[in-house]
């Protein structure tokens, strides 16, 4: 609204800078007329922009300025109450059942509204991050603690992405357990805890598996006879040998049914996929199976003794078998032969083995599965081939792992395998065949940096570079003392004292024989530079050395209005200007002496 009034040249009337002119001559009358016109226009604009409820608060106002003041007082009171309400809501913000994204949006919206109502004391990003950390659910606390220990803290957006990734990982890594459903072999569902307690009263042994005592056997059902109180290996009921199998190679377990399948339930939903009228393609099932007798086009009695064991340990015998015809996507018939009819089974299982034996192909893809026949040409890159062992397809991967390791000629992989060895030494080992089994690596990028080496071999993490500088000479002076040197100078000096101006980086160097001379040299320096520049030294930054911490030194600075800044213990980086200048002077001096073959005592 203020922008509109300014654009219409009405703000001087509303803001109070232009008042009604006093009555008088003709010029004053013209000014009064102009002011009245602008005031009426401003009143009209203000009253048109407020609701009927707010209008009652300004109905008795006689000028645009008084209307604006009334609105300002009214909304300032409301804003303060609203601000207090929002601040309380922000302080008590909790994630609850919300996702990371929803929680971040909620907190950001609160902060945005608070900053709008109180722009003078806006909420910083650090404060916002603390509010979010305080409101997170307890399972995120260990992860947040580890992030807080990082040398470089992530920004708010990076922190949100890290938490979102952790949330996604927790969902993917959630455990699974068997859902007892007599209609399916196994149904996978989300596990509610990392270590759920056993419901049957059994104990857990040292490796986390659930053991059982003799009393627990009463709750188990035999896989062979279906009765409670014993296991299959202890069952006294012997199955008849007749009509158990057509092949001598079939074992007893295979005859009892190898059609255990897993029905995948979405981790994001609690309802399993409804497949009562569809077929689950199962590569581990040795026969087509259904419990719906109405689906058969032809049906006959089954002579064998095969049975199906479901997840609740119940046994379902095969009563009949026959043929089922289903329609494909293109309307062509798909004939399923030798389909077992097993009453009590609620899912329809399509056996990949039976489909292949009928001359068809089953192609599994990332998003779907295709039932193929009459293949004329199939082009693809064959990566690996597995063999069929009876009714199972087995893919051997051991040779693949060996081949992958033996043919790898990446220099940086071998650099990591050999303990992050120096690339120059690795090149020598390759050229001279010093290591058996080391391939002929092509080491071309010797200058490339290894991230692991940078972090693992560095002695200290780098400090952020400070770009702040003073605006005038002598506003801040950096000082440090080097020494004692191993070799005294020709004149007997053992220390070098320097002062660096923060603004110009101009440097003054004094040579001293003992640390006790530092205070007198500073007094000499102060008189010299203040006389030359006509300015006073305002701040002196040093380390915590005893030569700078004496009572006389501190008292002198206090009496002359010089502020002292000291570095934290064992943190020379905070006095980096002086430290770097000492290093530069020392290296330059050593280079001169060594380059001209001069004696070391000429350093000062």
Coordinates of C-alpha atoms in Angstrom, one line a residue:
X1 CA 0.0 0.0 0.0
X2 CA 2.8 2.4 0.8
X3 CA 4.3 1.8 -2.6
X4 CA 1.0 2.7 -4.3
X5 CA 0.7 5.9 -2.3
X6 CA 4.3 6.9 -3.2
X7 CA 3.7 6.2 -6.9
X8 CA 0.6 8.5 -6.8
X9 CA 2.4 11.3 -5.0
X10 CA 0.2 10.9 -1.9
X11 CA 2.7 9.7 0.7
X12 CA 3.6 13.2 1.9
X13 CA -0.1 13.6 3.0
X14 CA -0.4 10.2 4.5
X15 CA 3.0 10.2 6.2
X16 CA 2.4 13.5 7.9
X17 CA 5.2 15.5 6.2
X18 CA 2.6 17.6 4.4
X19 CA -0.1 19.2 6.6
X20 CA -3.1 21.5 5.8
X21 CA -1.8 25.0 5.1
X22 CA -3.1 27.9 7.2
X23 CA -5.8 30.1 5.8
X24 CA -4.6 33.4 4.3
X25 CA -3.9 34.9 0.9
X26 CA -4.7 33.6 -2.6
X27 CA -1.5 31.5 -2.8
X28 CA -2.3 29.8 0.5
X29 CA -5.8 29.1 -0.7
X30 CA -4.5 27.4 -3.8
X31 CA -2.1 25.3 -1.6
X32 CA -5.0 24.4 0.7
X33 CA -7.1 23.3 -2.3
X34 CA -4.2 21.1 -3.6
X35 CA -3.7 19.5 -0.1
X36 CA -7.5 18.9 0.3
X37 CA -7.5 17.1 -3.1
X38 CA -4.6 14.9 -2.3
X39 CA -5.9 14.1 1.2
X40 CA -9.3 13.1 -0.2
X41 CA -7.7 10.9 -2.9
X42 CA -5.5 9.2 -0.2
X43 CA -8.5 8.7 2.1
X44 CA -10.4 7.0 -0.7
X45 CA -7.5 4.7 -1.5
X46 CA -7.0 3.7 2.1
X47 CA -10.7 3.1 2.8
X48 CA -11.2 1.0 -0.4
X49 CA -8.3 -1.3 0.6
X50 CA -9.7 -2.3 4.1
X51 CA -12.6 -4.7 5.0
X52 CA -15.9 -3.7 6.6
X53 CA -14.7 -4.9 10.0
X54 CA -11.6 -2.8 9.9
X55 CA -13.5 0.2 8.6
X56 CA -15.2 0.7 12.0
X57 CA -11.8 1.5 13.5
X58 CA -11.1 4.4 11.1
X59 CA -14.6 5.7 10.5
X60 CA -14.1 8.7 12.8
X61 CA -10.7 9.7 11.3
X62 CA -10.8 13.1 9.5
X63 CA -7.6 12.8 7.4
X64 CA -5.5 10.3 5.5
X65 CA -2.7 10.7 8.1
X66 CA -5.0 9.9 11.0
X67 CA -6.4 6.8 9.1
X68 CA -2.8 5.5 8.5
X69 CA -1.9 6.0 12.2
X70 CA -5.0 4.2 13.4
X71 CA -4.3 1.3 11.1
X72 CA -0.6 1.2 12.2
X73 CA -1.6 1.0 15.9
X74 CA -4.2 -1.6 15.2
X75 CA -2.1 -4.0 13.2
X76 CA 1.0 -3.5 15.3
X77 CA -1.0 -4.9 18.3
X78 CA -2.2 -7.8 16.2
X79 CA 1.3 -8.4 14.7
X80 CA 2.8 -8.6 18.2
X81 CA 0.3 -11.2 19.3
X82 CA 0.7 -13.1 16.0
X83 CA 4.5 -12.9 16.4
X84 CA 4.4 -14.3 19.9
X85 CA 2.1 -17.1 18.7
X86 CA 4.4 -18.0 15.8
X87 CA 7.5 -17.9 18.0
X88 CA 5.9 -20.3 20.5
X89 CA 4.9 -22.6 17.7
X90 CA 8.4 -22.5 16.3
X91 CA 9.9 -23.3 19.7
X92 CA 7.7 -26.3 20.1
X93 CA 7.9 -27.6 16.5
X94 CA 8.2 -31.4 16.4
X95 CA 8.5 -33.7 13.4
X96 CA 6.0 -36.2 14.7
X97 CA 4.7 -38.4 11.9
X98 CA 5.7 -35.9 9.2
X99 CA 8.4 -36.7 6.6
X100 CA 11.7 -34.8 6.6
X101 CA 10.5 -32.7 3.6
X102 CA 7.2 -31.8 5.3
X103 CA 8.9 -30.9 8.6
X104 CA 11.4 -28.6 6.8
X105 CA 8.6 -26.9 4.9
X106 CA 6.6 -26.3 8.1
X107 CA 9.6 -24.8 10.0
X108 CA 10.7 -22.7 7.0
X109 CA 7.2 -21.3 6.6
X110 CA 7.1 -20.3 10.3
X111 CA 10.5 -18.6 10.1
X112 CA 9.5 -16.7 6.9
X113 CA 6.3 -15.4 8.6
X114 CA 8.3 -14.4 11.7
X115 CA 10.9 -12.6 9.6
X116 CA 8.1 -10.7 7.8
X117 CA 6.6 -9.5 11.1
X118 CA 9.9 -8.7 12.7
X119 CA 12.5 -7.9 10.1
X120 CA 14.8 -6.2 12.6
X121 CA 15.4 -9.5 14.4
X122 CA 15.2 -12.1 11.6
X123 CA 15.9 -15.7 12.3
X124 CA 19.4 -16.8 11.1
X125 CA 20.1 -20.1 9.3
X126 CA 22.0 -21.4 12.3
X127 CA 19.0 -20.8 14.6
X128 CA 16.7 -22.4 12.0
X129 CA 19.0 -25.5 11.9
X130 CA 18.9 -25.7 15.7
X131 CA 15.2 -25.6 15.8
X132 CA 15.0 -28.4 13.2
X133 CA 17.5 -30.6 15.1
X134 CA 15.6 -30.1 18.3
X135 CA 12.3 -31.2 16.7
X136 CA 13.6 -34.3 14.8
X137 CA 12.5 -37.8 15.8
X138 CA 14.8 -39.7 18.1
X139 CA 16.0 -42.1 15.4
X140 CA 17.8 -39.2 13.6
X141 CA 19.8 -38.1 16.7
X142 CA 22.9 -40.4 16.1
X143 CA 23.1 -39.3 12.5
X144 CA 22.8 -35.6 13.4
X145 CA 25.5 -36.1 16.1
X146 CA 27.9 -37.5 13.5
X147 CA 27.2 -34.6 11.1
X148 CA 27.8 -32.0 13.8
X149 CA 31.3 -33.5 14.2
X150 CA 32.3 -32.7 10.6
X151 CA 35.0 -30.1 10.0
X152 CA 32.8 -28.3 7.5
X153 CA 29.2 -28.0 8.4
X154 CA 26.6 -28.4 5.6
X155 CA 24.3 -25.6 4.7
X156 CA 20.6 -25.8 5.5
X157 CA 19.8 -27.2 2.0
X158 CA 22.6 -29.8 2.2
X159 CA 21.4 -30.7 5.7
X160 CA 17.9 -31.3 4.4
X161 CA 19.2 -33.5 1.6
X162 CA 21.3 -35.5 4.0
X163 CA 18.3 -36.1 6.3
X164 CA 16.1 -37.0 3.4
X165 CA 18.7 -39.6 2.2
X166 CA 18.9 -41.0 5.7
X167 CA 15.1 -41.3 5.8
X168 CA 15.0 -43.0 2.4
X169 CA 17.8 -45.4 3.5
X170 CA 16.0 -46.3 6.7
X171 CA 12.9 -47.2 4.7
X172 CA 14.9 -49.4 2.3
X173 CA 16.9 -51.1 5.0
X174 CA 13.8 -51.9 7.1
X175 CA 13.7 -55.5 8.0
X176 CA 11.2 -58.1 6.7
X177 CA 9.4 -60.9 8.4
X178 CA 7.0 -63.7 7.3
X179 CA 3.3 -62.9 7.4
X180 CA 1.4 -66.0 8.1
X181 CA -1.2 -66.2 5.3
X182 CA -2.4 -69.6 4.3
X183 CA -3.2 -68.4 0.8
X184 CA 0.3 -67.6 -0.2
X185 CA 3.7 -69.2 0.4
X186 CA 5.4 -66.1 1.9
X187 CA 4.2 -62.5 2.1
X188 CA 6.8 -59.8 2.9
X189 CA 5.8 -56.9 5.1
X190 CA 7.7 -54.1 6.9
X191 CA 9.2 -55.0 10.2
X192 CA 8.3 -52.5 12.9
X193 CA 11.5 -52.7 14.9
X194 CA 15.1 -53.5 14.4
X195 CA 15.1 -56.3 17.1
X196 CA 11.5 -57.5 17.6
X197 CA 11.0 -59.6 20.6
X198 CA 10.0 -63.3 19.9
X199 CA 6.3 -63.8 20.4
X200 CA 6.6 -67.5 21.3
X201 CA 8.6 -67.1 24.4
X202 CA 11.8 -68.6 23.0
X203 CA 15.2 -67.3 23.8
X204 CA 17.7 -65.7 21.5
X205 CA 21.3 -67.1 21.4
X206 CA 24.5 -65.1 20.9
X207 CA 24.1 -64.7 17.1
X208 CA 20.6 -63.3 17.2
X209 CA 18.8 -66.5 16.1
X210 CA 15.8 -67.7 18.2
X211 CA 16.4 -70.9 20.0
X212 CA 13.7 -73.1 21.5
X213 CA 13.4 -75.4 24.5
X214 CA 11.6 -78.6 24.8
X215 CA 8.5 -76.8 25.9
X216 CA 8.5 -74.7 22.8
X217 CA 7.9 -77.8 20.6
X218 CA 4.3 -77.8 21.6
X219 CA 3.8 -74.7 19.4
X220 CA 5.4 -76.1 16.3
X221 CA 3.7 -78.1 13.6
X222 CA 5.2 -81.0 11.8
X223 CA 5.9 -80.4 8.1
X224 CA 5.0 -84.1 7.3
X225 CA 1.8 -84.9 9.1
X226 CA 0.6 -81.5 10.1
X227 CA 0.3 -82.3 13.9
X228 CA 1.6 -80.2 16.8
X229 CA 4.3 -81.2 19.2
X230 CA 7.2 -82.5 17.1
X231 CA 9.4 -81.7 14.1
X232 CA 9.5 -83.4 10.7
X233 CA 12.7 -85.2 11.5
X234 CA 11.1 -86.8 14.5
X235 CA 7.8 -87.7 12.7
X236 CA 6.8 -91.4 12.9
X237 CA 4.4 -91.2 10.0
X238 CA 6.1 -92.6 6.9
X239 CA 4.8 -91.7 3.5
X240 CA 4.0 -94.4 1.0
X241 CA 6.6 -95.0 -1.7
X242 CA 4.1 -95.5 -4.5
X243 CA 3.2 -92.8 -7.0
X244 CA 5.5 -90.3 -5.2
X245 CA 7.5 -89.3 -8.3
X246 CA 8.1 -90.2 -11.9
X247 CA 11.9 -89.6 -11.7
X248 CA 14.4 -91.4 -9.5
X249 CA 16.4 -88.2 -9.2
X250 CA 13.6 -86.4 -7.3
X251 CA 14.2 -86.2 -3.6
X252 CA 11.6 -86.4 -0.9
X253 CA 11.7 -82.6 -0.3
X254 CA 11.1 -81.9 -4.0
X255 CA 8.1 -84.2 -4.0
X256 CA 6.6 -82.3 -1.1
X257 CA 6.7 -79.2 -3.3
X258 CA 9.3 -76.7 -4.2
X259 CA 6.8 -73.9 -5.0
X260 CA 7.8 -71.5 -2.2
X261 CA 7.3 -68.0 -3.6
X262 CA 7.6 -64.5 -2.2
X263 CA 4.8 -62.0 -2.9
X264 CA 6.4 -58.6 -2.8
X265 CA 4.5 -56.0 -0.8
X266 CA 5.3 -52.4 -1.4
X267 CA 7.3 -50.8 1.4
X268 CA 5.3 -47.6 0.9
X269 CA 1.9 -49.2 1.4
X270 CA 0.4 -51.5 4.0
X271 CA -1.9 -53.4 1.6
X272 CA -0.5 -56.3 -0.4
X273 CA -1.0 -56.6 -4.1
X274 CA -4.3 -58.2 -5.1
X275 CA -3.6 -61.1 -7.4
X276 CA -6.5 -63.4 -6.9
X277 CA -7.4 -63.4 -10.6
X278 CA -3.9 -63.0 -11.9
X279 CA -0.9 -65.3 -12.0
X280 CA 2.4 -64.8 -10.1
X281 CA 5.3 -65.8 -12.3
X282 CA 7.5 -68.0 -10.0
X283 CA 11.0 -69.2 -11.2
X284 CA 11.3 -71.5 -8.2
X285 CA 8.0 -73.4 -8.6
X286 CA 8.1 -76.7 -10.5
X287 CA 4.4 -76.8 -11.4
X288 CA 1.6 -74.4 -12.2
X289 CA -0.6 -74.1 -9.2
X290 CA -4.1 -72.7 -8.6
X291 CA -6.9 -73.2 -6.0
X292 CA -9.7 -72.1 -8.4
X293 CA -11.3 -75.2 -10.1
X294 CA -13.4 -72.9 -12.3
X295 CA -10.3 -71.8 -14.3
X296 CA -9.7 -75.3 -15.8
X297 CA -10.8 -76.1 -19.3
X298 CA -10.0 -79.8 -18.7
X299 CA -9.5 -81.5 -15.4
X300 CA -8.6 -85.0 -14.2
X301 CA -7.8 -86.7 -10.9
X302 CA -4.2 -86.5 -9.7
X303 CA -2.7 -89.9 -8.9
X304 CA 0.4 -88.7 -7.0
X305 CA 1.0 -87.8 -3.3
X306 CA 2.5 -84.3 -3.8
X307 CA 1.5 -81.7 -1.2
X308 CA 2.1 -77.9 -0.8
X309 CA 3.3 -76.4 2.5
X310 CA 2.3 -72.8 3.0
X311 CA 3.7 -70.2 5.4
X312 CA 1.5 -71.2 8.3
X313 CA 2.9 -74.7 8.1
X314 CA -0.4 -76.1 6.9
X315 CA -0.4 -78.9 4.3
X316 CA -2.5 -78.8 1.1
X317 CA -2.6 -81.9 -1.0
X318 CA -2.8 -81.9 -4.8
X319 CA -6.2 -83.3 -5.7
X320 CA -6.4 -82.7 -9.5
X321 CA -4.5 -81.5 -12.4
X322 CA -5.5 -80.3 -15.9
X323 CA -5.2 -77.6 -18.5
X324 CA -5.9 -73.8 -18.2
X325 CA -6.1 -71.4 -21.2
X326 CA -5.6 -67.7 -20.6
X327 CA -5.7 -64.8 -23.0
X328 CA -2.5 -62.9 -23.9
X329 CA -2.3 -59.1 -24.5
X330 CA -2.8 -59.7 -28.2
X331 CA -5.8 -62.0 -27.7
X332 CA -3.8 -65.2 -28.5
X333 CA -4.3 -68.1 -26.2
X334 CA -1.7 -69.2 -23.7
X335 CA -2.1 -72.9 -22.8
X336 CA -0.9 -74.0 -19.3
X337 CA -0.6 -77.8 -19.1
X338 CA -0.2 -80.0 -16.0
X339 CA -1.6 -77.4 -13.7
X340 CA -2.0 -78.6 -10.1
X341 CA -5.4 -77.9 -8.5
X342 CA -4.6 -77.4 -4.7
X343 CA -7.7 -76.4 -2.7
X344 CA -7.0 -73.8 -0.1
X345 CA -4.3 -72.0 -2.1
X346 CA -5.5 -68.4 -2.8
X347 CA -2.8 -67.4 -5.3
X348 CA -2.2 -68.6 -8.8
X349 CA 1.4 -69.5 -9.5
X350 CA 2.8 -69.8 -13.0
X351 CA 5.9 -72.0 -13.1
X352 CA 8.8 -70.7 -15.3
X353 CA 10.1 -74.2 -15.6
X354 CA 6.9 -75.6 -17.0
X355 CA 6.6 -72.6 -19.4
X356 CA 10.1 -73.2 -20.8
X357 CA 9.5 -77.0 -21.1
X358 CA 6.4 -76.1 -23.3
X359 CA 8.7 -74.3 -25.8
X360 CA 8.1 -70.8 -24.5
X361 CA 10.3 -68.1 -23.0
X362 CA 9.9 -65.9 -19.9
X363 CA 11.7 -62.6 -20.0
X364 CA 12.1 -60.7 -16.7
X365 CA 12.7 -56.9 -16.9
X366 CA 13.2 -54.1 -14.4
X367 CA 9.5 -53.1 -14.6
X368 CA 7.6 -56.1 -16.1
X369 CA 7.8 -59.8 -17.1
X370 CA 7.1 -61.0 -20.6
X371 CA 5.8 -64.4 -21.7
X372 CA 7.2 -65.1 -25.2
X373 CA 6.7 -67.7 -27.9
X374 CA 7.7 -68.1 -31.5
X375 CA 10.9 -66.1 -31.1
X376 CA 12.4 -65.4 -34.5
X377 CA 15.3 -63.1 -33.6
X378 CA 16.5 -61.8 -30.2
X379 CA 19.3 -59.3 -30.1
X380 CA 21.0 -58.5 -26.8
X381 CA 24.4 -58.4 -25.1
X382 CA 24.7 -61.6 -23.2
X383 CA 26.6 -60.7 -20.0
X384 CA 26.5 -64.1 -18.3
X385 CA 24.7 -67.4 -18.7
X386 CA 23.5 -69.7 -16.0
X387 CA 22.7 -73.5 -16.3
X388 CA 19.5 -75.3 -15.5
X389 CA 19.9 -77.8 -12.7
X390 CA 16.8 -79.9 -12.6
X391 CA 14.0 -77.4 -12.0
X392 CA 16.2 -74.5 -11.0
X393 CA 18.3 -72.0 -12.9
X394 CA 21.7 -71.4 -11.3
X395 CA 23.9 -68.5 -12.1
X396 CA 27.5 -69.0 -11.1
X397 CA 29.3 -65.8 -10.2
X398 CA 32.6 -66.9 -8.6
X399 CA 34.5 -66.9 -11.9
X400 CA 33.1 -63.4 -12.6
X401 CA 34.6 -62.0 -9.5
X402 CA 38.0 -63.5 -10.1
X403 CA 38.0 -62.2 -13.7
X404 CA 37.0 -58.8 -12.6
X405 CA 39.9 -58.6 -10.2
X406 CA 42.5 -60.0 -12.5
X407 CA 41.7 -57.8 -15.5
X408 CA 41.5 -54.5 -13.6
X409 CA 44.3 -52.2 -14.7
X410 CA 43.1 -49.0 -13.1
X411 CA 46.1 -47.3 -11.6
X412 CA 44.2 -45.6 -8.8
X413 CA 42.5 -48.8 -7.7
X414 CA 45.9 -50.4 -7.3
X415 CA 47.1 -47.2 -5.6
X416 CA 44.3 -47.8 -3.0
X417 CA 44.9 -51.6 -2.7
X418 CA 48.6 -51.0 -1.9
X419 CA 47.8 -48.7 1.0
X420 CA 47.5 -45.5 -1.0
X421 CA 51.1 -45.8 -2.1
X422 CA 52.8 -42.8 -3.8
X423 CA 52.1 -42.9 -7.5
X424 CA 55.8 -42.4 -8.4
X425 CA 56.7 -45.5 -6.3
X426 CA 53.8 -47.4 -7.9
X427 CA 55.3 -46.6 -11.3
X428 CA 58.7 -47.9 -10.2
X429 CA 57.1 -51.2 -8.9
X430 CA 55.3 -51.7 -12.3
X431 CA 58.4 -50.9 -14.4
X432 CA 60.7 -53.2 -12.4
X433 CA 58.2 -56.0 -11.8
X434 CA 58.7 -55.8 -8.1
X435 CA 55.2 -57.2 -7.2
X436 CA 53.9 -60.5 -8.4
X437 CA 50.5 -60.2 -10.0
X438 CA 50.7 -56.5 -10.5
X439 CA 49.6 -55.7 -14.1
X440 CA 51.3 -53.3 -16.5
X441 CA 49.5 -50.2 -15.4
X442 CA 49.4 -47.0 -17.4
X443 CA 50.2 -44.3 -14.9
X444 CA 49.7 -41.1 -16.9
X445 CA 48.0 -38.8 -14.4
X446 CA 50.6 -38.7 -11.6
X447 CA 49.5 -35.2 -10.6
X448 CA 45.9 -36.3 -9.9
X449 CA 45.0 -35.9 -6.3
X450 CA 43.5 -38.8 -4.3
X451 CA 40.7 -37.7 -2.0
X452 CA 41.5 -40.5 0.5
X453 CA 45.2 -39.4 0.7
X454 CA 44.2 -35.8 1.2
X455 CA 42.0 -36.6 4.2
X456 CA 44.0 -39.5 5.6
X457 CA 47.5 -38.1 5.3
X458 CA 46.9 -34.4 6.2
X459 CA 48.1 -33.3 9.6
X460 CA 45.5 -30.6 10.1
X461 CA 42.4 -29.5 8.2
X462 CA 42.8 -26.2 6.3
X463 CA 41.4 -23.0 7.9
X464 CA 39.1 -20.7 6.1
X465 CA 40.9 -17.7 4.5
X466 CA 39.9 -14.4 6.1
X467 CA 39.3 -11.5 3.7
X468 CA 38.6 -8.8 6.3
X469 CA 41.0 -5.8 6.2
X470 CA 41.2 -2.6 8.1
X471 CA 40.3 0.7 6.5
X472 CA 43.3 2.8 7.6
X473 CA 46.9 2.4 8.7
X474 CA 47.6 1.4 12.4
X475 CA 44.0 0.3 13.0
X476 CA 45.4 -3.1 13.7
X477 CA 49.1 -4.3 14.0
X478 CA 50.1 -7.9 13.9
X479 CA 53.2 -8.9 15.8
X480 CA 55.2 -12.1 16.5
X481 CA 58.6 -13.2 17.7
X482 CA 60.8 -15.7 15.9
X483 CA 63.6 -17.6 17.8
X484 CA 65.8 -18.5 19.4
X485 CA 67.8 -19.4 16.3
X486 CA 70.3 -22.2 16.4
X487 CA 73.0 -19.9 15.1
X488 CA 73.3 -16.4 16.7
X489 CA 73.9 -13.6 14.2
X490 CA 77.3 -12.0 13.8
X491 CA 76.1 -9.2 16.2
X492 CA 74.8 -11.7 18.7
X493 CA 71.1 -11.5 17.9
X494 CA 69.0 -14.6 18.5
X495 CA 65.4 -13.3 17.9
X496 CA 63.6 -11.5 15.2
X497 CA 60.6 -9.3 16.2
X498 CA 58.3 -8.0 13.5
X499 CA 55.2 -5.7 13.3
X500 CA 52.8 -5.9 10.3
X501 CA 50.2 -3.2 9.5
X502 CA 46.9 -4.9 8.7
X503 CA 45.8 -2.2 6.2
X504 CA 49.0 -1.9 4.1
X505 CA 50.9 -5.0 5.1
X506 CA 53.9 -2.8 5.6
X507 CA 56.4 -4.6 7.9
X508 CA 58.9 -3.4 10.5
X509 CA 61.6 -5.8 11.7
X510 CA 63.7 -5.5 14.9
X511 CA 66.5 -7.9 15.9
X512 CA 66.8 -8.6 19.7
X513 CA 69.1 -10.7 21.8
X514 CA 66.7 -11.6 24.6
X515 CA 62.9 -11.8 24.9
X516 CA 62.9 -9.2 27.6
X517 CA 63.7 -6.6 25.0
X518 CA 60.4 -7.0 23.2
X519 CA 58.5 -4.5 25.4
X520 CA 61.2 -1.7 24.8
X521 CA 61.2 -2.4 21.1
X522 CA 57.4 -2.0 20.9
X523 CA 57.7 1.3 22.7
X524 CA 60.3 2.4 20.2
X525 CA 58.1 1.2 17.3
X526 CA 55.1 3.0 18.7
X527 CA 56.8 6.3 18.9
X528 CA 58.4 6.0 15.4
X529 CA 55.3 5.0 13.4
X530 CA 52.8 7.3 15.2
X531 CA 55.2 10.2 14.6
X532 CA 55.6 9.3 10.9
X533 CA 52.0 8.6 10.1
X534 CA 50.2 11.0 12.5
X535 CA 47.9 8.2 13.7
X536 CA 47.6 6.1 16.9
X537 CA 47.9 2.3 17.1
X538 CA 44.4 1.1 18.0
X539 CA 44.8 -2.7 18.2
X540 CA 47.7 -5.1 18.7
X541 CA 47.3 -8.8 17.8
X542 CA 49.8 -11.3 19.2
X543 CA 50.0 -14.8 20.5
X544 CA 50.1 -15.7 24.2
X545 CA 53.8 -15.7 24.5
X546 CA 55.3 -14.4 27.8
X547 CA 57.1 -11.6 26.1
X548 CA 53.7 -10.1 25.1
X549 CA 51.9 -10.9 28.4
X550 CA 54.1 -9.1 30.9
X551 CA 52.4 -6.7 33.4
X552 CA 54.4 -3.7 32.1
X553 CA 53.4 -4.5 28.5
X554 CA 49.7 -4.9 29.4
X555 CA 49.6 -1.8 31.6
X556 CA 51.3 0.3 28.9
X557 CA 48.8 -0.7 26.2
X558 CA 45.9 -0.1 28.6
X559 CA 47.1 3.4 29.5
X560 CA 47.6 4.3 25.8
X561 CA 44.2 3.0 24.7
X562 CA 45.6 0.1 22.7
X563 CA 43.2 -2.9 22.4
X564 CA 44.9 -6.2 22.8
X565 CA 43.8 -9.3 20.8
X566 CA 45.3 -12.7 21.7
X567 CA 45.1 -16.0 19.8
X568 CA 43.6 -19.1 21.2
X569 CA 46.1 -21.6 22.7
X570 CA 47.7 -23.8 20.1
X571 CA 46.1 -21.9 17.3
X572 CA 48.8 -19.9 15.4
X573 CA 46.4 -19.6 12.4
X574 CA 44.6 -16.8 14.2
X575 CA 47.8 -14.8 13.9
X576 CA 48.4 -15.9 10.3
X577 CA 49.5 -12.5 9.0
X578 CA 52.6 -12.4 11.2
X579 CA 53.3 -16.1 11.0
X580 CA 53.3 -16.0 7.2
X581 CA 55.5 -13.0 7.1
X582 CA 58.0 -14.7 9.3
X583 CA 58.0 -17.7 7.1
X584 CA 58.6 -15.5 4.0
X585 CA 61.5 -13.6 5.5
X586 CA 63.1 -16.8 6.8
X587 CA 62.9 -18.6 3.5
X588 CA 64.2 -15.5 1.7
X589 CA 67.2 -15.2 4.1
X590 CA 68.1 -18.9 3.8
X591 CA 67.9 -18.8 0.0
X592 CA 70.3 -15.8 -0.1
X593 CA 72.8 -17.4 2.3
X594 CA 72.7 -20.7 0.5
X595 CA 72.8 -19.2 -3.0
X596 CA 75.9 -17.2 -2.3
X597 CA 77.5 -19.7 0.1
X598 CA 77.6 -17.3 2.9
X599 CA 78.0 -18.2 6.6
X600 CA 74.8 -18.7 8.6
X601 CA 75.6 -16.0 11.2
X602 CA 74.9 -13.3 8.6
X603 CA 71.2 -13.9 8.8
X604 CA 70.8 -10.6 10.8

